[in-house]
Structure formats: structure tokens, C-alpha cells
């Protein structure tokens, strides 16, 4: 196996295979993940991380393709992280999109990565964030994080990007009411995509009105932008609004708050994993399994099982649970 | 506040309000949850817990209504637990369904409960399972667990019920391919609903063929049943297949395995929560926040933060992390 330090060197030189390997290691928290994070963390914070979310059918993939092309006109390196929290039943849809997108960009300045739902312990949001951090440290200027839908998992995924674009389409009248409550929470920029379709102006008007009614979030006024990937219109306006949001976020301290939140999530997750791993090692599978079997036989209840496990554990080994270093 | 012991007494006497309150306490792990679990755990294991899952539009709610009516002909008490892991954006849909269903059953033998996505620490599956256990202990004979879609969360929710019915509809041709991989994993009974529509026989044939091709799971052969909630056909056949699965599961030990898995999940979750709560109390918010801030400032990386937090913790208090009892 190639050493992590070699992978880091190669990835810094632009070797795509080495980068992909690094991302897999941090995504899956394989051996070497700590070394990669340790080597890259100090160099994060330079990329602009842009989330693209919205209901299925809103044309997110096409919009991302057009945005990537537009960003590439100004930035040497752009990455797309496509997150698919869909069920085992619908898996694969995004992969097809990705392959189409990859075909479109025979461009060495564009890197595309999928993150599927493979039971990441800390959730997809955390896996995506770890990937984004490595890409950031490797010098990607713009990182687009695209999600498939707008479910709870997607909200988690985009919560900690720098700028969240919520993509909708004209004529989604009933949807407006439905997404109302969620919009205020996560959107920084509202996009009415497929604006070549009838009803685009109406949709913009409806959204604008809706946003006026809601309580403004801090002092950022969510803009509504009309785009059409097909006609390639509105893209530069969207890029301007995204840049304005970034400027505001840095100015207002909101950017710092999001970085803090992302780091808090990560430290919490690692702390939790480490302590639980040590606990599991100390309890031993035998004792745990035996206690669970007693619960299944209804001799004791689950809370009683925890008392038993932690109680006996304390008797056996008073200096417990956590130790310095790894 | 009414004491838990009083709520338990009232709920056992059939008081619906007391039962609802008990369920809320265990769902949210409020104070009293341990007492309720302790008082009910030994009496679980009598209900037949049936999961109803499938893609949106498959007619699950109507099917559940018809099934409830059919089960009520033989059993005094039937419960429906409706699980909605949908996003904040689409929330509310299932509530409407529930209200319609409730109107339909002005029947004291039917109890309906919704579980929404409110950020349960252990996930929706665990919250649903805790609710099901209390209903089971309270003497409900049949408990139907209905999910909105077939995403990963739904799979988690239905994984530990006794019998999983996967509901599809005719003409979902393309879907068949898409859901292929997932079916084998979780379905115990396959339902072709809306069988009054054209293509039902074709769908049954396709599914049957597909199931023949797949590796059989243990020695249970997944049956394919045609139903129509509208025409009220196929319901007794479905009930027969569900009962056959139950009989097989008990005979083969599969039922015991699922109970063991559910209990293992619950004990693990409680153990994790207890240990982490104690860890958090010992670290103190100040130290944790301060360390996260250093990570956000890129002075240290997240793994280094964990080393710092656990290292200093060990120095301060050697007898750590866990203690007997609550």
C-alpha cells in the first residue's frame, strides 16, 4: 500500500488517483485518516464551498455543470462533490449523472467525486465535509456540493457549506407552501431554475414575497435568481449573488460560525468514536452479547443492562474509558 | 405532572391519553423513560409487528386502513405507528393521512400514532421501536408500522419488525430494476397493490421471476400477493401470507434473531448515551468549546483535539468515564 505521505505529495502535484485515494481514506476513516487530516487541516479555509440543493427534478445536475464551466473561466481548479443519500432502492441514479458530467468535462481543472450512502458512522454530512476539507487543502478554489434531494440528510449535508443555493423550478406552486418552513433555515440564495419555462417570473415574485414575510436571518437578505441551464442565462447573476453572500458571511462573522460548527461536529464525532471504541474493547464482546441476550429473553430491561455493564466494568477496572494519546 | 406509575395504570385500563403520554416519554427519552421501559419490557413479545413500506404513491395508507379493519375482525386491539422521516420541507403530508384515517376509525380498538423526524438521537427506527414495545406490552395484538417512503431511514425503521411487507403497484416497470437490490434485504412479503389497475398480473409475474433469480433468504420464499384497497380484494390472502411468515419466523428462529437485533440496538444506544453524557459532564463545556475554537482557528486538527481533551481528562480524574447506576 502506498504510504499516506506519498499520496499527499502526489496529490499536491495534481495526481488525480492519489487524491481519490486520500478522499476514500478520510471518507471511510480508514487507517491513515488521522494522518491526512493532521497534514491538511491547517491548509483548509481557502476554498469557497457552495451547496446546491433542491427537490428532484429541479435540474440541479445541469445547473452544476453550467456553474462549473462558468467558474472555470476564473478559477484554475473546481471540484464537485455529489452526495446521494438515496435509498438502496434508488441508488445509482446520481452515478449516471456523474458519468455524463465527467464526459462533459474533459478538463483537468475539474474534479468530480460522489459520496454515496454507505453507512458512514457520522452521517453523510460529516463524510462530505471531510472530503471537502481535503479538496480545500489541496488547492481547489471552488467546491460545489450537490445533493440529490432536500430531505433531512441533505439539510445536514449542506448546513455547513459556506453558501447554500436552494434550486427550485417555475410552476412548483404547491411546493412553495411545502418548502416554506425549511427555506429560511438553510437557503442563502434561492434559484428559480428552468426559467425558460412559463411561470418563472411568477415564481420569483412568489418567493420574493414569501421571503419578505419571513423573519430575516441575521442581516442577509436572501436573493432570488432566475437561471436556465439550457439557455445558459442567469448564471453570471447567480455567481455574483453567491460571491456577495460569501463577502457578507466573512464580514458578518457568519462564515466563521459555520466553520466552528463544522469543526465542533467533527471533534464531537471523533471524541465519541474514540471513547466508544475503548469502552467496547474493555467490555468485551462476550459480556455485551450475553447481556443483550438476557434483554432479548426479557430477564432484564435495556436500562438495567446498561447499569449491569457499566457497574461491573467499574468494579473490574477503576481507571477506565479513556486514555491519553491514541 | 402525572406520575409514570399512574400513567401506566391508566394506560393498562385503556385510557388513550395516558397511553399517548407514555409513548411521548419513551419516544423523546424524557424523564420517566427508564421507568416505563423497566415496567413494560418483560411484557413485550406478544404482538405481531408488521411493517408496511414501499415507494410513495403505492397506496400504503389505504392498504393500512383496509388491513386494520380486517385485523379488527379477529383481534380486539390494533395499533398503527406511522413513521415519517421526510424532510422539514415535506412534513405534514402524513399527518393529513392520519387525520383521514382517524376519522375512518371511530373504533376504540384502533390506536394510531405518528412518529415524525424530530431529531431522535438514536434515529427514527429506534424511536419507533420504543413506541412499538410499549404498545406491545399494553396488549395490542397487531401493530402495523407504516413508513412514508423506501429510503435508508425507512429500511432502518422496518428492519426489526417481525414481518416486512413491501408495497408496489402495477406498471412500476422501471422501478422493479431500481428496487431489485433492496427487496431481498428487507421484504418478507411482496404486495402488488392497486391490482385493479392494468398490468397487475404482469407485475406479479415479473416480481416472482425476479425473486426466483435471487438467492433465497434462509428458507423463506417471499410470496407475491395482489391487493386492491379500493376493491377490497386480496386482503385476506395478504393476511394469510403475513401469518405464514410469522409462523415460519418463530419456527426458524428468525423471529428471535430480530428481537435480539432490536434489543442489541437499544442497549448499544443507551450505553453510548450514558457514557457520552458522563464524558460531557466531566469535560465541561468550557474546555470543549475552547478546544473546538482552536481547531476552527487551524491551530490543531480534530484528531489532535481529541488527544488533548482525553489526555487532560485522564490527568485530572483517573477514575473516569463510567460509574455504576444512573
XYZ file of C-alpha atoms in Angstrom:
652
model
C 0.000 0.000 0.000
C 1.219 3.446 -0.866
C 2.106 5.463 2.192
C -0.128 8.389 3.096
C 2.794 10.773 2.916
C 3.446 9.721 -0.684
C -0.225 10.065 -1.563
C -0.199 13.583 -0.115
C 2.863 14.530 -2.138
C 1.418 13.144 -5.341
C -2.000 14.713 -4.757
C -0.341 18.096 -4.188
C 1.371 17.630 -7.554
C -2.048 17.164 -9.155
C -2.135 13.376 -9.360
C -5.866 12.565 -9.544
C -5.575 8.926 -8.496
C -3.663 9.848 -5.339
C -6.259 12.491 -4.494
C -9.101 9.999 -4.971
C -7.323 7.548 -2.681
C -6.850 10.214 0.023
C -10.525 11.093 -0.179
C -11.545 7.457 0.218
C -9.368 7.130 3.292
C -10.853 10.165 5.031
C -14.377 9.315 3.883
C -14.236 5.826 5.336
C -11.957 6.751 8.231
C -9.556 4.039 7.167
C -6.062 3.741 8.613
C -4.218 6.911 7.703
C -7.242 9.196 8.046
C -5.810 10.910 11.114
C -2.505 11.460 9.330
C -4.252 13.020 6.329
C -6.408 15.287 8.469
C -3.389 16.274 10.508
C -1.414 17.106 7.357
C -4.201 19.061 5.663
C -6.230 20.765 8.373
C -4.028 23.846 8.654
C -4.386 24.493 4.919
C -8.172 24.493 4.830
C -10.290 27.615 4.701
C -9.296 28.938 1.308
C -11.948 27.376 -0.939
C -15.431 28.729 -1.343
C -17.739 25.787 -0.616
C -21.088 26.133 -2.325
C -24.033 23.826 -1.660
C -26.570 23.111 -4.377
C -29.736 21.532 -3.041
C -33.399 21.318 -4.002
C -36.125 18.859 -4.921
C -35.559 16.124 -7.512
C -36.314 17.392 -10.998
C -35.184 20.942 -10.316
C -32.275 20.487 -12.694
C -29.507 20.623 -10.124
C -27.079 18.462 -12.102
C -27.374 20.558 -15.252
C -27.059 23.730 -13.240
C -23.937 22.393 -11.547
C -22.437 21.554 -14.954
C -23.046 25.075 -16.212
C -21.767 26.607 -12.971
C -18.597 24.538 -13.118
C -17.918 25.735 -16.650
C -18.539 29.332 -15.601
C -16.318 29.112 -12.521
C -13.569 27.502 -14.541
C -13.336 30.714 -16.581
C -11.994 32.436 -13.452
C -10.551 29.718 -11.257
C -7.912 27.114 -12.077
C -9.416 24.313 -10.006
C -13.047 23.478 -9.364
C -14.404 20.382 -7.588
C -17.859 18.853 -7.417
C -18.854 16.635 -4.510
C -22.115 14.866 -5.351
C -23.904 13.496 -2.323
C -26.524 10.813 -2.713
C -28.305 9.851 0.467
C -30.946 7.964 -1.511
C -32.080 4.545 -0.549
C -30.507 1.292 -1.602
C -33.577 1.127 -3.835
C -32.803 4.132 -5.980
C -29.037 4.104 -5.767
C -27.190 4.594 -8.960
C -29.147 7.488 -10.425
C -26.553 10.024 -9.446
C -23.754 7.885 -10.736
C -25.229 8.071 -14.230
C -25.395 11.850 -13.907
C -21.808 11.888 -12.767
C -20.633 9.853 -15.704
C -22.429 12.202 -18.084
C -20.897 15.151 -16.296
C -17.431 13.649 -16.396
C -17.776 13.093 -20.109
C -18.615 16.719 -20.469
C -15.575 17.932 -18.625
C -12.521 16.567 -20.239
C -10.943 19.296 -18.240
C -8.116 18.666 -15.816
C -9.167 21.623 -13.709
C -12.410 19.869 -12.772
C -12.556 17.089 -10.210
C -15.763 15.170 -9.518
C -16.418 12.964 -6.534
C -19.510 11.038 -5.451
C -20.362 10.305 -1.845
C -22.959 7.580 -1.544
C -24.822 6.372 1.467
C -22.617 3.608 2.736
C -23.473 3.896 6.375
C -20.874 6.445 7.404
C -20.845 6.403 11.157
C -21.109 10.146 11.470
C -23.610 10.566 8.668
C -23.211 11.761 5.139
C -22.762 15.373 6.131
C -19.625 14.560 8.026
C -18.231 12.342 5.263
C -18.869 15.109 2.720
C -17.239 17.674 4.951
C -14.109 15.573 5.400
C -13.834 15.194 1.639
C -14.388 18.900 1.122
C -11.671 19.731 3.643
C -9.057 17.676 1.809
C -10.070 19.207 -1.530
C -9.849 22.641 0.084
C -6.359 21.940 1.416
C -5.314 20.594 -1.991
C -5.986 23.972 -3.531
C -9.399 23.707 -5.140
C -10.779 27.225 -5.307
C -14.437 26.412 -5.729
C -16.088 23.290 -4.320
C -19.676 22.626 -5.287
C -21.518 20.217 -3.002
C -24.562 18.882 -4.797
C -27.258 16.819 -3.107
C -29.916 14.678 -4.746
C -32.975 15.780 -2.829
C -33.991 18.013 0.039
C -34.514 15.539 2.847
C -33.217 15.807 6.362
C -29.910 14.236 5.388
C -29.394 16.778 2.641
C -30.078 19.548 5.092
C -27.346 18.109 7.306
C -25.015 17.907 4.345
C -25.407 21.497 3.246
C -25.749 23.048 6.673
C -22.039 23.686 6.994
C -21.080 24.739 3.473
C -20.274 28.424 3.026
C -23.196 29.272 0.763
C -26.353 27.214 0.225
C -28.216 27.587 -3.074
C -31.727 26.174 -2.995
C -32.825 25.293 -6.528
C -36.499 25.240 -7.495
C -38.465 25.479 -10.744
C -41.405 27.522 -12.004
C -44.851 26.094 -11.505
C -43.881 24.311 -8.351
C -46.750 26.260 -6.791
C -47.767 23.732 -4.178
C -44.176 23.043 -3.331
C -43.676 26.615 -2.248
C -46.000 26.168 0.670
C -44.379 22.846 1.461
C -40.812 24.084 1.461
C -41.649 27.345 3.165
C -40.576 26.354 6.627
C -37.309 24.835 5.515
C -36.129 27.618 3.231
C -35.449 30.178 5.887
C -33.343 27.733 7.799
C -30.856 26.746 5.156
C -31.007 28.770 1.933
C -28.592 31.635 1.340
C -29.523 32.071 -2.314
C -32.782 30.992 -3.926
C -32.591 29.854 -7.541
C -35.566 29.595 -9.888
C -34.087 27.239 -12.458
C -35.522 26.250 -15.849
C -36.515 29.891 -16.164
C -37.188 29.350 -19.877
C -40.393 27.642 -18.734
C -43.603 29.613 -18.277
C -44.243 30.916 -14.792
C -40.663 31.811 -13.906
C -41.448 35.448 -13.131
C -44.420 34.419 -11.087
C -42.242 32.004 -9.111
C -39.664 34.725 -8.465
C -42.440 37.035 -7.295
C -43.952 34.388 -5.033
C -40.615 33.506 -3.483
C -39.632 37.126 -3.032
C -42.900 37.853 -1.292
C -42.558 34.791 0.858
C -39.047 35.795 1.865
C -40.271 39.274 2.756
C -42.837 37.781 5.107
C -40.340 35.608 6.916
C -38.053 36.862 9.615
C -34.769 37.936 8.022
C -31.878 35.752 9.082
C -29.278 37.979 10.617
C -28.855 40.810 8.131
C -28.574 38.711 4.971
C -31.445 39.247 2.542
C -31.864 36.030 0.536
C -31.769 36.929 -3.177
C -33.945 35.148 -5.750
C -32.159 34.459 -9.048
C -33.669 33.165 -12.315
C -31.450 30.730 -14.214
C -31.687 28.462 -17.217
C -29.010 25.855 -17.741
C -30.429 25.089 -21.180
C -30.378 28.707 -22.359
C -27.315 29.453 -20.239
C -28.924 32.563 -18.763
C -28.726 33.952 -15.263
C -25.547 32.051 -14.462
C -23.329 35.080 -14.027
C -26.040 36.754 -11.926
C -26.121 33.649 -9.740
C -22.346 33.688 -9.394
C -22.490 37.342 -8.365
C -25.094 36.625 -5.682
C -23.074 33.678 -4.397
C -19.992 35.905 -4.187
C -21.986 38.621 -2.410
C -23.149 36.094 0.146
C -19.575 34.965 0.707
C -18.444 38.544 1.244
C -21.297 39.188 3.651
C -20.606 35.946 5.534
C -16.965 36.818 6.071
C -17.819 40.362 7.066
C -20.595 39.384 9.461
C -18.789 36.503 11.122
C -21.323 34.006 9.763
C -18.569 32.230 7.809
C -16.565 31.782 10.970
C -19.616 30.476 12.772
C -20.145 27.789 10.119
C -16.516 26.688 10.249
C -16.783 26.487 14.011
C -19.936 24.394 13.718
C -18.338 22.023 11.224
C -15.285 21.602 13.423
C -17.406 21.125 16.502
C -19.295 18.316 14.736
C -16.062 16.677 13.719
C -14.392 16.853 17.126
C -17.555 15.595 18.803
C -17.799 12.695 16.377
C -14.157 11.701 16.824
C -14.370 12.011 20.583
C -17.457 9.848 20.627
C -15.877 7.199 18.405
C -12.690 7.035 20.407
C -14.429 6.719 23.770
C -16.868 4.120 22.489
C -14.132 2.075 20.870
C -12.271 1.994 24.162
C -15.446 1.121 26.015
C -16.198 -1.726 23.602
C -12.673 -3.089 23.975
C -12.995 -3.047 27.729
C -16.434 -4.592 27.914
C -15.525 -7.332 25.519
C -17.961 -8.843 23.073
C -18.744 -11.793 25.270
C -20.116 -9.829 28.182
C -22.007 -7.461 25.909
C -23.607 -10.251 23.862
C -24.529 -12.168 26.954
C -26.233 -9.118 28.466
C -28.126 -8.359 25.243
C -29.330 -11.968 25.180
C -30.734 -11.525 28.674
C -32.590 -8.415 27.475
C -33.961 -10.327 24.486
C -35.132 -13.050 26.890
C -36.844 -10.296 28.898
C -34.961 -11.147 32.107
C -33.705 -7.564 32.349
C -34.667 -4.376 30.528
C -32.286 -2.303 28.363
C -31.639 0.314 31.041
C -30.894 -2.440 33.553
C -28.464 -3.918 31.036
C -26.548 -0.646 30.878
C -26.385 -0.482 34.675
C -25.044 -4.020 34.738
C -22.462 -3.425 32.026
C -21.152 -0.163 33.401
C -21.411 -1.287 37.003
C -19.385 -4.426 36.606
C -16.997 -2.583 34.384
C -16.254 -0.106 37.145
C -15.552 -2.894 39.637
C -13.121 -4.594 37.302
C -11.145 -1.607 36.184
C -11.408 1.665 38.068
C -9.213 3.660 35.678
C -11.406 3.499 32.709
C -12.807 4.511 29.420
C -10.303 6.990 28.149
C -6.584 7.210 27.977
C -4.162 9.783 26.665
C -2.964 9.705 23.086
C -4.155 7.182 20.562
C -47.149 16.159 36.227
C -48.825 12.812 36.456
C -46.537 10.129 37.805
C -45.364 7.450 35.415
C -46.828 4.749 37.628
C -50.262 6.366 37.363
C -49.923 6.702 33.594
C -49.054 3.018 33.369
C -52.076 2.034 35.435
C -54.397 4.215 33.392
C -52.940 3.063 30.082
C -53.412 -0.559 31.127
C -57.061 0.292 31.823
C -57.380 1.540 28.242
C -57.003 5.267 28.820
C -55.869 6.627 25.448
C -54.492 9.911 26.757
C -52.291 8.143 29.295
C -51.005 5.776 26.621
C -50.170 8.685 24.302
C -48.273 10.382 27.130
C -46.272 7.217 27.863
C -45.362 6.916 24.199
C -44.170 10.515 24.080
C -41.962 9.943 27.100
C -40.253 6.870 25.645
C -40.061 8.425 22.172
C -38.279 11.512 23.435
C -36.449 9.750 26.255
C -37.873 12.222 28.708
C -37.633 11.730 32.454
C -39.529 8.570 33.277
C -38.500 6.715 30.111
C -36.339 4.253 32.037
C -39.168 3.606 34.483
C -41.604 2.912 31.637
C -39.207 0.605 29.819
C -38.440 -1.182 33.072
C -42.141 -1.659 33.798
C -43.076 -2.833 30.294
C -40.108 -4.722 28.878
C -40.988 -8.085 30.423
C -44.446 -7.938 28.842
C -43.288 -7.374 25.278
C -43.124 -10.096 22.649
C -46.817 -10.874 22.311
C -47.832 -8.550 19.465
C -47.229 -9.291 15.807
C -45.391 -6.254 14.463
C -45.926 -5.768 10.737
C -44.013 -3.232 8.656
C -45.654 -1.664 5.605
C -43.141 0.067 3.366
C -42.809 0.990 -0.300
C -42.424 3.934 -2.646
C -44.670 7.000 -2.364
C -47.860 6.542 -4.357
C -48.072 2.801 -3.791
C -51.185 3.282 -1.711
C -49.715 2.261 1.616
C -52.068 4.383 3.723
C -55.205 2.994 2.098
C -53.854 -0.519 2.372
C -53.107 0.027 6.047
C -56.671 1.268 6.604
C -58.124 -1.827 4.972
C -55.729 -4.108 6.839
C -56.620 -2.518 10.159
C -60.314 -3.100 9.500
C -59.619 -6.717 8.537
C -57.436 -7.390 11.581
C -60.013 -5.851 13.867
C -62.426 -8.603 12.846
C -60.177 -11.077 14.678
C -58.233 -9.043 17.228
C -59.512 -6.742 19.941
C -56.698 -4.189 19.715
C -54.787 -2.990 16.664
C -52.258 -0.140 16.541
C -50.767 1.812 13.649
C -47.408 3.548 14.032
C -46.891 5.891 11.075
C -43.283 6.894 10.599
C -42.398 9.959 8.577
C -38.703 10.541 8.045
C -39.440 13.142 5.394
C -37.655 16.419 5.297
C -38.729 19.592 7.045
C -39.740 20.562 3.513
C -42.445 17.975 3.014
C -43.524 17.464 6.608
C -47.184 17.314 7.274
C -48.282 15.049 4.436
C -48.559 12.045 6.655
C -50.406 13.977 9.294
C -53.224 14.636 6.839
C -53.371 10.939 6.041
C -53.512 10.173 9.716
C -56.361 12.531 10.323
C -58.306 10.965 7.477
C -57.562 7.526 8.853
C -58.591 8.515 12.340
C -61.888 9.816 11.015
C -62.453 6.473 9.419
C -61.889 4.526 12.579
C -64.217 5.707 15.223
C -63.222 2.450 16.790
C -61.820 2.221 20.272
C -59.887 -0.902 19.356
C -57.705 1.068 16.937
C -54.877 3.307 18.120
C -52.912 5.491 15.697
C -49.602 7.152 16.426
C -47.317 9.260 14.231
C -43.552 9.405 14.670
C -42.058 12.370 12.887
C -38.465 13.262 12.286
C -37.642 15.372 15.282
C -34.016 14.503 15.534
C -34.252 11.460 17.757
C -30.734 10.795 18.902
C -30.875 7.127 18.023
C -32.722 7.626 14.757
C -36.316 7.083 13.830
C -36.021 3.315 13.831
C -35.160 3.289 17.484
C -37.912 5.764 18.403
C -40.445 3.662 16.504
C -39.230 0.508 18.187
C -39.566 2.022 21.648
C -43.136 3.051 20.851
C -43.932 -0.372 19.448
C -42.591 -2.047 22.579
C -44.870 -0.064 24.862
C -47.885 -0.771 22.630
C -46.909 -4.442 22.643
C -46.710 -4.512 26.429
C -50.048 -2.716 26.666
C -51.735 -5.602 24.909
C -52.072 -4.546 21.296
C -52.266 -7.745 19.272
C -51.337 -6.357 15.883
C -49.058 -3.346 15.378
C -48.683 -2.001 11.852
C -45.603 0.162 11.301
C -46.122 2.237 8.176
C -43.371 4.311 6.560
C -43.723 7.086 4.006
C -41.084 6.041 1.504
C -38.372 3.462 0.992
C -35.256 5.441 1.849
C -32.425 4.342 4.072
C -34.222 5.572 7.155
C -37.310 3.544 6.311
C -35.155 0.492 5.875
C -33.791 1.087 9.365
C -37.298 1.516 10.693
C -38.683 -1.720 9.277
C -35.572 -3.831 9.694
C -36.571 -5.040 13.126
C -40.322 -5.530 12.765
C -41.499 -9.134 12.664
C -42.782 -9.105 9.088
C -41.961 -6.557 6.384
C -44.494 -6.029 3.577
C -43.068 -4.176 0.593
C -45.897 -2.485 -1.317
C -45.576 -1.732 -5.030
C -48.016 -1.070 -7.869
C -48.501 -2.403 -11.409
C -46.710 -0.626 -14.179
C -43.836 0.384 -11.981
C -41.723 -1.411 -14.560
C -38.645 0.720 -14.257
C -38.896 0.715 -10.517
C -38.537 -3.034 -10.432
C -34.998 -2.809 -11.640
C -34.316 0.026 -9.242
C -35.638 -1.664 -6.137
C -34.251 -5.054 -7.050
C -31.225 -4.938 -4.830
C -33.126 -3.700 -1.819
C -36.009 -6.135 -1.927
C -34.095 -9.224 -0.988
C -32.670 -7.500 2.011
C -35.821 -6.390 3.737
C -39.052 -7.742 2.226
C -40.771 -10.741 3.752
C -43.951 -10.333 1.709
C -44.240 -8.528 -1.607
C -47.531 -6.752 -2.287
C -48.714 -5.628 -5.717
C -51.291 -3.072 -4.632
C -53.867 -1.265 -6.810
C -54.315 -4.605 -8.547
C -57.478 -3.275 -10.192
C -55.145 -1.376 -12.498
C -53.916 -2.924 -15.734
C -50.631 -4.764 -15.533
C -51.098 -6.313 -12.112
C -50.632 -9.883 -13.314
C -47.598 -8.841 -15.289
C -46.120 -7.187 -12.203
C -46.744 -10.313 -10.122
C -45.069 -12.402 -12.812
C -42.089 -10.043 -13.042
C -41.594 -9.956 -9.289
C -41.991 -13.699 -8.939
C -39.403 -14.269 -11.638
C -37.071 -11.755 -10.069
C -37.424 -13.406 -6.673
C -36.668 -16.782 -8.238
C -33.435 -15.438 -9.638
C -32.259 -14.014 -6.334
C -30.684 -16.090 -3.611
C -33.417 -17.267 -1.241
C -33.062 -15.792 2.215
C -32.780 -18.635 4.655
C -35.636 -20.952 3.779
C -38.379 -18.341 3.498
C -39.779 -17.981 -0.022
C -41.063 -14.420 -0.399
C -44.688 -14.583 -1.594
C -46.141 -12.049 -4.043
C -49.715 -11.004 -3.241
C -52.104 -8.906 -5.347
C -54.270 -6.499 -3.382
C -56.699 -3.685 -4.044
C -57.705 -1.433 -1.194
C -60.355 0.155 -3.403
C -61.969 -3.143 -4.417
C -61.088 -4.698 -1.051
C -59.608 -7.764 -2.742
C -56.590 -9.812 -1.782
C -56.616 -8.574 1.802
C -57.368 -11.915 3.418
C -54.726 -13.552 1.188
C -52.238 -10.946 2.370
C -53.152 -11.573 5.994
C -52.654 -15.296 5.444
C -49.180 -14.761 3.961
C -48.235 -12.424 6.813
C -49.365 -15.063 9.318
C -47.416 -17.759 7.453
C -44.297 -15.632 7.628
C -44.794 -15.155 11.347
C -45.160 -18.886 11.858
C -42.064 -19.565 9.792
C -40.081 -16.880 11.628
C -40.902 -18.347 15.030
C -40.180 -21.872 13.854
C -36.893 -20.987 12.167
C -35.541 -18.744 14.903
C -35.643 -15.695 12.623
C -38.138 -14.000 14.950
C -35.780 -14.465 17.872
C -32.903 -13.091 15.808
C -34.854 -9.891 15.039
C -35.780 -9.369 18.679
C -32.145 -9.858 19.607
C -31.077 -7.309 16.985
C -33.610 -4.750 18.189
C -32.511 -5.211 21.780
C -28.868 -5.030 20.825
C -29.510 -1.697 19.089
C -31.320 -0.365 22.107
C -28.708 -1.430 24.663
C -25.917 -0.071 22.468
C -27.722 3.240 22.082
C -28.372 3.595 25.806
C -24.821 2.605 26.674
C -23.460 5.151 24.228
C -25.704 7.908 25.549
C -24.870 7.224 29.158
C -21.109 7.140 28.610
C -21.152 10.269 26.462
C -23.285 12.164 28.920
C -20.801 11.363 31.641
C -17.907 12.300 29.403
C -19.525 15.633 28.540
C -20.150 16.385 32.199
C -16.533 15.659 33.027
C -15.013 17.614 30.169
C -17.179 20.622 30.811
C -18.405 22.904 28.075
C -15.663 25.435 28.590
C -12.763 23.155 27.801
C -14.579 21.554 24.907
C -15.577 24.882 23.331
C -12.105 26.267 23.769
C -10.566 23.245 22.050
C -13.052 23.397 19.163
C -12.205 27.066 18.717
C -8.530 26.141 18.375
C -9.489 23.619 15.686
C -11.559 26.242 13.867
C -8.545 28.563 14.005
C -6.491 25.732 12.495
C -4.003 25.670 15.385
C -4.709 21.983 15.938
C -6.543 19.373 13.896
C -9.643 17.464 15.063
C -7.700 14.313 15.976
C -5.238 16.388 17.961
C -8.170 17.989 19.747
C -9.408 14.587 20.850
C -5.948 13.657 22.130
C -5.860 16.900 24.083
C -9.334 16.506 25.550
C -8.931 12.881 26.561
C -5.355 13.313 27.694
C -6.040 16.162 30.042
C -9.134 14.410 31.216
C -7.108 11.414 32.287
C -4.684 13.589 34.235
C -7.424 15.325 36.116
C -9.517 12.358 37.061
C -8.125 8.877 36.819
C -11.355 7.077 37.751
C -13.333 8.091 34.783
C -15.993 7.893 32.229
C -18.410 5.456 33.699
C -19.877 4.779 37.084
C -22.368 2.264 38.374
C -26.086 3.013 38.391
C -27.632 6.109 36.918
